[in-house]
């Protein structure tokens, strides 16, 4: 079978085109100011003409460093993680680090495969989006001996460094606000039963208990979506016809529930108060504006990258666990 791949331009191709040695071209690529101005201009023109792509493999082999950070996210469609990545790259890009992204669909086994893959590329560090991992994942990371930052949650036994927030406390605060405003039959809607969904449910039940109330929940393992939020609203109304509030694990479900209420002529917040989590932009565009927990996703990503690069630079960190906090956006859907 023929190999149809086009041959990539080499250092020798640039040297032949410019009439200088391959060593001079290499010196220019490492530090353009290290060669004479005329030579520099000729090499730059040749690099542009040939579309030269540097091969970093030799540096990775000789220096045991890749200048690359591996990032694992559970979902490509979830806006939450795009904000985290934006925060990470705002720090890594100016520092000259590339990011390698891997997706694992909320599966610890798939995360294990992706960690193995990223480590095979000799990444200098890892940023993880979950705090529950298989034993093999933990073993591989320990063997690699590279710095790791777990994000989003605040686990009791972190692998290395942690940047996150207290989802249990955030949920408790939002549900407490709903109850403080007079709601008494608030139902919790959860999907994709990951750690954060479970922590928010615990916070919900704590708030209900604080007011001497019995909580109720509807859970599904399906991925969150507006459509699913509408379906869960219909189920909740059938099972709990006297409900007067919904606390949803995220804004996708909350927006879907709000839209379904409007389709059924159920006034929000007059009859049913609704709150979500993550304070996505669509919630601000709704009428009424959706109440939601403001999660500092971009700040979490930025801080994770700062801590990781500090460790790679040999700096001693005063704290290895950073709680980035949260706030409540009360919107117009609480009543």
C-alpha positions as CSV (number, residue, x, y, z in Angstrom):
1,X,0.0,0.0,0.0
2,X,1.4,3.4,-1.0
3,X,2.0,6.0,1.7
4,X,0.2,9.1,0.4
5,X,1.5,11.4,3.2
6,X,3.4,14.4,1.9
7,X,7.0,14.6,3.1
8,X,7.5,17.4,5.7
9,X,10.2,20.0,5.0
10,X,13.4,19.4,7.0
11,X,16.1,21.6,8.4
12,X,18.2,20.4,5.5
13,X,15.6,21.7,3.0
14,X,15.8,25.2,4.7
15,X,19.6,25.0,4.7
16,X,19.7,24.2,0.9
17,X,17.3,27.0,0.1
18,X,19.2,29.6,2.1
19,X,22.8,28.5,1.5
20,X,23.6,28.1,5.2
21,X,24.4,25.1,7.3
22,X,21.8,23.0,9.0
23,X,23.4,24.0,12.4
24,X,22.8,27.6,11.6
25,X,19.1,26.9,10.8
26,X,18.8,25.0,14.1
27,X,20.4,27.9,16.0
28,X,18.0,30.3,14.4
29,X,15.0,28.2,15.3
30,X,16.1,28.0,19.0
31,X,16.9,31.8,19.1
32,X,16.6,34.0,16.0
33,X,18.8,36.7,17.6
34,X,21.7,34.2,17.6
35,X,22.3,34.6,13.9
36,X,23.2,37.6,11.7
37,X,20.3,39.8,10.6
38,X,20.7,39.0,6.9
39,X,20.8,35.3,7.6
40,X,17.9,35.6,9.9
41,X,15.7,37.2,7.2
42,X,16.7,34.6,4.6
43,X,15.9,31.7,7.0
44,X,12.6,33.3,8.0
45,X,11.6,33.6,4.4
46,X,12.5,30.0,3.7
47,X,10.5,28.8,6.7
48,X,7.5,30.7,5.4
49,X,7.9,29.5,1.8
50,X,8.3,25.8,2.8
51,X,5.7,25.8,5.5
52,X,8.2,24.3,7.9
53,X,6.8,22.6,11.0
54,X,9.3,22.1,13.9
55,X,9.8,18.5,15.1
56,X,9.9,18.5,18.9
57,X,10.6,14.8,19.3
58,X,14.4,15.3,19.6
59,X,13.9,17.9,22.3
60,X,11.5,15.6,24.1
61,X,13.9,12.7,24.0
62,X,17.0,14.7,25.0
63,X,15.4,16.9,27.7
64,X,12.7,14.5,29.0
65,X,10.3,17.5,28.6
66,X,7.6,18.2,26.1
67,X,6.4,21.7,27.0
68,X,2.9,20.2,26.9
69,X,0.2,19.9,29.5
70,X,-2.4,17.2,29.3
71,X,-6.0,18.2,30.1
72,X,-8.8,15.7,30.7
73,X,-12.4,16.8,30.4
74,X,-15.5,14.6,30.8
75,X,-17.6,16.3,28.1
76,X,-16.9,18.1,24.9
77,X,-20.5,19.5,24.7
78,X,-20.6,20.9,28.2
79,X,-19.9,24.7,28.2
80,X,-18.6,24.4,31.8
81,X,-15.4,22.8,30.6
82,X,-14.8,25.2,27.7
83,X,-14.5,28.0,30.3
84,X,-12.1,25.9,32.3
85,X,-9.9,25.3,29.2
86,X,-10.0,29.0,28.4
87,X,-8.7,29.8,31.8
88,X,-5.9,27.2,31.6
89,X,-4.7,28.3,28.1
90,X,-4.7,32.0,29.2
91,X,-1.8,31.0,31.4
92,X,-0.1,28.1,29.5
93,X,0.0,29.8,26.1
94,X,2.0,32.9,27.2
95,X,4.4,30.5,29.1
96,X,5.1,28.6,25.9
97,X,3.2,25.4,26.8
98,X,1.0,23.5,24.4
99,X,-2.2,21.8,25.7
100,X,-3.2,18.3,24.8
101,X,-6.9,17.7,25.3
102,X,-8.5,14.3,26.0
103,X,-12.2,13.5,26.6
104,X,-13.5,10.6,28.7
105,X,-17.3,10.8,28.8
106,X,-17.5,10.7,32.6
107,X,-16.1,7.1,32.6
108,X,-13.2,6.3,35.0
109,X,-12.1,3.5,32.8
110,X,-12.0,5.7,29.7
111,X,-10.1,8.3,31.8
112,X,-7.6,5.6,32.6
113,X,-7.0,5.0,28.9
114,X,-6.7,8.7,28.2
115,X,-4.2,9.2,31.0
116,X,-2.1,6.4,29.7
117,X,-2.2,8.0,26.2
118,X,-1.3,11.5,27.4
119,X,1.6,10.1,29.6
120,X,2.9,8.3,26.5
121,X,3.4,11.7,24.9
122,X,5.6,12.7,27.8
123,X,3.4,15.6,29.0
124,X,5.0,17.7,31.7
125,X,1.9,17.8,33.9
126,X,-1.8,16.9,34.0
127,X,-4.9,18.8,34.8
128,X,-7.9,16.6,35.7
129,X,-11.6,17.5,35.8
130,X,-12.6,14.8,38.3
131,X,-11.4,13.5,41.6
132,X,-12.5,9.8,41.4
133,X,-10.0,7.7,39.5
134,X,-9.3,4.0,39.0
135,X,-6.4,2.5,41.0
136,X,-4.4,2.0,37.8
137,X,-4.8,5.7,36.9
138,X,-3.4,6.7,40.3
139,X,-0.6,4.2,39.9
140,X,0.4,5.5,36.4
141,X,0.4,9.1,37.6
142,X,2.6,8.1,40.6
143,X,5.0,6.3,38.3
144,X,5.2,9.3,35.9
145,X,6.2,11.5,38.8
146,X,4.8,14.7,37.2
147,X,2.7,17.4,38.9
148,X,-1.1,17.0,38.8
149,X,-3.9,19.3,39.5
150,X,-7.4,18.0,40.1
151,X,-10.1,20.6,39.5
152,X,-13.8,21.4,40.1
153,X,-14.2,19.5,43.4
154,X,-12.4,19.6,46.8
155,X,-11.5,15.9,47.5
156,X,-10.4,14.8,51.0
157,X,-7.5,12.7,49.5
158,X,-6.1,14.5,46.5
159,X,-3.5,13.0,44.2
160,X,-1.3,16.2,44.4
161,X,-2.8,19.7,44.0
162,X,-6.5,20.7,43.9
163,X,-8.3,23.8,42.7
164,X,-12.1,23.7,43.1
165,X,-15.2,24.7,45.0
166,X,-17.6,23.3,47.6
167,X,-20.6,22.1,45.5
168,X,-22.3,20.8,48.6
169,X,-22.2,24.2,50.4
170,X,-23.2,26.0,47.2
171,X,-26.3,23.8,46.7
172,X,-27.2,24.2,50.4
173,X,-26.9,28.0,50.1
174,X,-29.2,28.1,47.0
175,X,-31.9,25.8,48.4
176,X,-31.7,27.7,51.7
177,X,-32.5,30.9,49.7
178,X,-35.5,29.2,48.0
179,X,-36.8,28.1,51.4
180,X,-36.1,31.5,53.0
181,X,-38.4,32.9,50.3
182,X,-41.3,30.7,51.4
183,X,-40.9,27.5,49.3
184,X,-41.6,24.3,51.1
185,X,-42.0,21.5,48.4
186,X,-38.7,21.9,46.5
187,X,-37.6,18.9,44.4
188,X,-34.1,18.1,43.3
189,X,-33.5,17.2,39.6
190,X,-30.2,15.4,38.8
191,X,-28.6,13.8,35.7
192,X,-25.4,12.2,34.7
193,X,-24.7,10.9,38.2
194,X,-21.2,12.3,38.6
195,X,-19.6,13.5,41.8
196,X,-20.8,17.0,41.4
197,X,-24.5,15.9,41.0
198,X,-24.2,13.8,44.1
199,X,-22.5,16.6,46.1
200,X,-25.2,19.1,45.1
201,X,-27.9,16.6,46.1
202,X,-26.3,16.3,49.6
203,X,-26.3,20.0,49.9
204,X,-30.0,20.1,48.9
205,X,-30.9,17.5,51.5
206,X,-28.9,19.4,54.2
207,X,-30.9,22.6,53.4
208,X,-34.2,20.8,53.5
209,X,-33.3,19.2,56.9
210,X,-32.2,22.6,58.2
211,X,-35.9,23.7,57.7
212,X,-37.3,20.5,59.1
213,X,-38.5,19.4,55.6
214,X,-38.3,16.1,53.8
215,X,-36.6,16.3,50.5
216,X,-37.5,14.4,47.2
217,X,-35.4,13.9,44.1
218,X,-35.6,12.6,40.5
219,X,-32.3,11.3,39.1
220,X,-31.3,9.9,35.7
221,X,-28.0,8.7,34.3
222,X,-28.8,10.4,30.9
223,X,-26.7,13.4,29.8
224,X,-28.1,16.7,30.7
225,X,-30.0,18.7,28.1
226,X,-32.8,21.2,27.8
227,X,-35.0,18.3,26.5
228,X,-34.2,16.2,29.5
229,X,-35.0,19.1,31.8
230,X,-38.4,19.3,30.3
231,X,-39.0,15.6,30.6
232,X,-37.9,15.6,34.3
233,X,-40.3,18.6,35.0
234,X,-43.2,16.5,33.5
235,X,-42.2,13.5,35.7
236,X,-41.9,15.7,38.8
237,X,-45.3,17.3,38.3
238,X,-46.9,13.9,37.9
239,X,-45.2,12.5,41.1
240,X,-45.3,15.7,43.2
241,X,-48.3,17.8,41.9
242,X,-47.9,20.1,44.9
243,X,-44.3,21.0,44.2
244,X,-43.5,24.7,44.5
245,X,-39.8,24.7,43.6
246,X,-37.1,22.9,41.6
247,X,-33.4,22.9,42.3
248,X,-31.6,21.5,39.3
249,X,-28.0,20.1,39.2
250,X,-27.2,22.4,36.3
251,X,-28.6,25.1,34.0
252,X,-29.3,22.7,31.1
253,X,-32.0,21.0,33.2
254,X,-33.2,24.2,34.8
255,X,-33.7,26.0,31.5
256,X,-35.5,22.9,30.1
257,X,-37.7,22.8,33.1
258,X,-38.5,26.5,32.8
259,X,-39.4,26.2,29.1
260,X,-41.6,23.2,29.9
261,X,-43.4,25.2,32.6
262,X,-44.1,28.0,30.1
263,X,-45.4,25.4,27.6
264,X,-47.8,24.1,30.3
265,X,-48.8,27.6,31.4
266,X,-47.3,27.0,34.8
267,X,-46.2,30.5,36.0
268,X,-42.5,30.8,37.1
269,X,-41.8,31.9,39.8
270,X,-45.4,32.5,41.0
271,X,-46.3,28.7,41.1
272,X,-42.9,27.1,40.8
273,X,-39.5,28.6,41.7
274,X,-36.6,27.3,39.6
275,X,-32.8,27.4,40.2
276,X,-29.8,25.8,38.5
277,X,-26.1,25.8,38.7
278,X,-23.2,27.2,36.7
279,X,-24.9,30.5,35.7
280,X,-24.6,29.9,31.9
281,X,-25.4,32.8,29.6
282,X,-28.7,31.3,28.4
283,X,-30.1,31.6,31.9
284,X,-29.6,35.4,31.7
285,X,-31.4,35.4,28.3
286,X,-34.5,33.6,29.7
287,X,-37.6,35.4,30.9
288,X,-37.7,35.2,33.9
289,X,-33.9,35.3,34.3
290,X,-32.8,32.0,35.8
291,X,-31.4,31.9,39.4
292,X,-28.2,29.9,39.5
293,X,-25.0,29.1,41.4
294,X,-22.1,31.1,39.9
295,X,-19.2,28.6,39.6
296,X,-15.8,30.3,38.9
297,X,-14.9,27.9,36.1
298,X,-12.5,30.1,34.2
299,X,-10.8,31.2,37.4
300,X,-10.4,27.5,38.4
301,X,-8.7,26.8,35.1
302,X,-6.4,29.8,35.4
303,X,-5.4,28.9,39.0
304,X,-4.8,25.3,38.2
305,X,-2.5,26.3,35.4
306,X,-0.6,28.8,37.6
307,X,-0.1,26.2,40.3
308,X,1.1,23.6,37.8
309,X,3.6,25.9,36.1
310,X,4.8,27.1,39.4
311,X,5.6,23.5,40.4
312,X,7.2,22.8,37.0
313,X,9.4,25.9,37.6
314,X,10.5,24.5,41.0
315,X,8.6,26.8,43.2
316,X,7.3,25.7,46.6
317,X,3.6,26.3,46.9
318,X,2.3,27.6,50.2
319,X,-1.0,25.7,49.7
320,X,-1.8,22.7,47.5
321,X,-5.6,22.9,47.9
322,X,-7.4,26.1,46.8
323,X,-11.1,26.7,47.3
324,X,-12.2,29.3,44.7
325,X,-15.6,29.8,46.3
326,X,-19.0,30.6,44.7
327,X,-21.8,33.1,44.7
328,X,-25.5,33.0,44.0
329,X,-27.2,34.8,41.1
330,X,-30.8,35.2,42.3
331,X,-32.2,36.2,38.9
332,X,-36.0,36.4,38.7
333,X,-37.0,32.8,38.9
334,X,-37.0,32.4,42.7
335,X,-40.0,34.6,43.5
